[in-house]
Coordinates of N, CA and C in Angstrom, one line a residue:
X1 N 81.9 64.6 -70.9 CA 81.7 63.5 -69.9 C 82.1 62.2 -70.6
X2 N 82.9 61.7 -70.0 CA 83.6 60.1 -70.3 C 83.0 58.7 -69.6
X3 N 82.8 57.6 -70.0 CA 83.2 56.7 -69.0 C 81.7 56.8 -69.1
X4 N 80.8 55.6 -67.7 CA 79.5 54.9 -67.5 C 78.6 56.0 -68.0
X5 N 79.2 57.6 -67.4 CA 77.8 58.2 -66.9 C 77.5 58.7 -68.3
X6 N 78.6 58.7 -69.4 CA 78.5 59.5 -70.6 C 76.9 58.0 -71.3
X7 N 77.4 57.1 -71.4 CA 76.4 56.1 -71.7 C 75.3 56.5 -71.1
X8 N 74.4 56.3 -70.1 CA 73.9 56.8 -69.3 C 72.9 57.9 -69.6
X9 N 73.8 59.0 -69.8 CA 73.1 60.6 -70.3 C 72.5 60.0 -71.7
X10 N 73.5 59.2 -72.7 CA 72.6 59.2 -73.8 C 71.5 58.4 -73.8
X11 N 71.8 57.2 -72.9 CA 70.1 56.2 -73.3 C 69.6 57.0 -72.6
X12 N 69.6 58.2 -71.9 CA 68.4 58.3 -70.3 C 67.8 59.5 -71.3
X13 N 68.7 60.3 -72.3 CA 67.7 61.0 -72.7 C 67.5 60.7 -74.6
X14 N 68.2 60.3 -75.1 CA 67.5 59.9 -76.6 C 66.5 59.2 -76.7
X15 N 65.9 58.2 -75.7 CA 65.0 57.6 -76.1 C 65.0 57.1 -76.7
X16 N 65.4 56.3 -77.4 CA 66.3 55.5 -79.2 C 67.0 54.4 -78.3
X17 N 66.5 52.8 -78.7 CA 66.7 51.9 -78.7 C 68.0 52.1 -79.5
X18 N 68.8 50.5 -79.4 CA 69.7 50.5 -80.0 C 69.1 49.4 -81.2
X19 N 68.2 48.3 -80.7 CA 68.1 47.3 -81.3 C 68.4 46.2 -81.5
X20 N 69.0 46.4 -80.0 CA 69.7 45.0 -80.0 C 69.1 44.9 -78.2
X21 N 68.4 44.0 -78.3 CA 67.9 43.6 -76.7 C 69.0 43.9 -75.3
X22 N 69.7 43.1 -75.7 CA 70.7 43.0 -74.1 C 71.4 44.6 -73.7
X23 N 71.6 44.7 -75.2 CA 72.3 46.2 -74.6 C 70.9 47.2 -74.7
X24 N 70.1 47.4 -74.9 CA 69.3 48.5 -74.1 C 68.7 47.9 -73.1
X25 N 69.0 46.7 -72.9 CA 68.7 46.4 -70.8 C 70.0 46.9 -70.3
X26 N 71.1 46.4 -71.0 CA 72.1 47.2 -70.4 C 71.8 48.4 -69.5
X27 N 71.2 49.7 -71.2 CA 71.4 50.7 -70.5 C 70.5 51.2 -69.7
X28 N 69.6 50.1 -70.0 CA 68.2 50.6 -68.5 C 69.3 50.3 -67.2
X29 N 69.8 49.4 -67.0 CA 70.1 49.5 -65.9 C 71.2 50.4 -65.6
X30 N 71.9 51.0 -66.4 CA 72.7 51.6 -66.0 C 72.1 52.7 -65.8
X31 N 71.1 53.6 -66.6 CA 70.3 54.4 -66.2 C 70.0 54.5 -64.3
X32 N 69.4 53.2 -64.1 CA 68.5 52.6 -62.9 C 69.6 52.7 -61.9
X33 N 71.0 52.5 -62.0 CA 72.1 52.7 -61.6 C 72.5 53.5 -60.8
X34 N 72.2 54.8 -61.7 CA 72.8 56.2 -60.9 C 71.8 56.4 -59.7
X35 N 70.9 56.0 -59.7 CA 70.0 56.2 -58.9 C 70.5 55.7 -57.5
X36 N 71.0 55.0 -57.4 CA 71.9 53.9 -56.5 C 73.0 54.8 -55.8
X37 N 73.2 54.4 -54.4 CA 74.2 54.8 -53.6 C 75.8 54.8 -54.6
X38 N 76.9 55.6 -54.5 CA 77.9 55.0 -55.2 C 78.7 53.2 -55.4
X39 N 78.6 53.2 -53.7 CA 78.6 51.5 -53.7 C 78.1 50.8 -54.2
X40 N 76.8 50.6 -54.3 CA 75.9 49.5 -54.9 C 76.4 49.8 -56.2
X41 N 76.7 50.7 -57.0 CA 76.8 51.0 -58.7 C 77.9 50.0 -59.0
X42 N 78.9 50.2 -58.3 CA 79.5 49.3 -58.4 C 79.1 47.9 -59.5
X43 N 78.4 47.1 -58.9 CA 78.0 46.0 -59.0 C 77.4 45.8 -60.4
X44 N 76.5 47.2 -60.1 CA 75.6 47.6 -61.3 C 76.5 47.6 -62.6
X45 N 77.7 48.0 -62.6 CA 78.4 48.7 -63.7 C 79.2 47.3 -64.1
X46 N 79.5 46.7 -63.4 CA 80.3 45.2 -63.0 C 79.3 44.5 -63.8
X47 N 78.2 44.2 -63.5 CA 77.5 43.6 -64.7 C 77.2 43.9 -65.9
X48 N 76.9 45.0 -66.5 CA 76.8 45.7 -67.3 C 77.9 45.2 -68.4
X49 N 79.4 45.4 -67.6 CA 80.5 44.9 -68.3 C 80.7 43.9 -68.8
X50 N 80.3 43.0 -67.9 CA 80.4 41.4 -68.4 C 79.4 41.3 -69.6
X51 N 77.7 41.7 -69.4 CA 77.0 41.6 -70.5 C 77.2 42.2 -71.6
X52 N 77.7 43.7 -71.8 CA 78.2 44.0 -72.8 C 79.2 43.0 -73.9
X53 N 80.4 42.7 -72.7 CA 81.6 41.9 -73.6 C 81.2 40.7 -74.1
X54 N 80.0 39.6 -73.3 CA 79.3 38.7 -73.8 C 78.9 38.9 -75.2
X55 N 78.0 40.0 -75.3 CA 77.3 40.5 -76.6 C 78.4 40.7 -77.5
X56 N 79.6 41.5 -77.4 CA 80.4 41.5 -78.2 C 80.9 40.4 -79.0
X57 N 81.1 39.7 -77.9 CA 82.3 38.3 -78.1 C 81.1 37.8 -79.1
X58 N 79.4 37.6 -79.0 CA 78.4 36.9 -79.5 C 78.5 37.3 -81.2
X59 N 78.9 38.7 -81.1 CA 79.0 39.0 -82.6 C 79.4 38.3 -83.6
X60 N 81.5 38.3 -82.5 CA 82.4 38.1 -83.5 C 82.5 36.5 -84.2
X61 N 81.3 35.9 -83.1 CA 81.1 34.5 -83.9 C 80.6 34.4 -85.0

């Protein structure tokens, strides 16, 4: 499995923080996500993106 829902299966079942705050709200919501009509995910997954690449970009500073 590739792509959102591969993310997804692993926070929903390791239970294992990453340790870094934004990205395990990330993946709570992505988790919270599937639960969602396909439409609404959209939006869900659309943010997700943005906060991810934030966090990244926050690193490389």
């Amino acid at each position: 499995m590739d792509g959102p829902r591969a993310v997804v299966s692993v926070a929903a079942h390791s239970g294992e923080d990453t340790g870094h705050p934004a990205v395990d709200a990330v993946l709570r919501s992505l988790a919270n996500a599937s639960r969602l009509a396909p439409a609404e995910q959209i939006a869900e997954y659309e943010a997700a993106h943005q906060v991810l690449q934030e966090t990244l970009a926050s690193i490389d500073r």
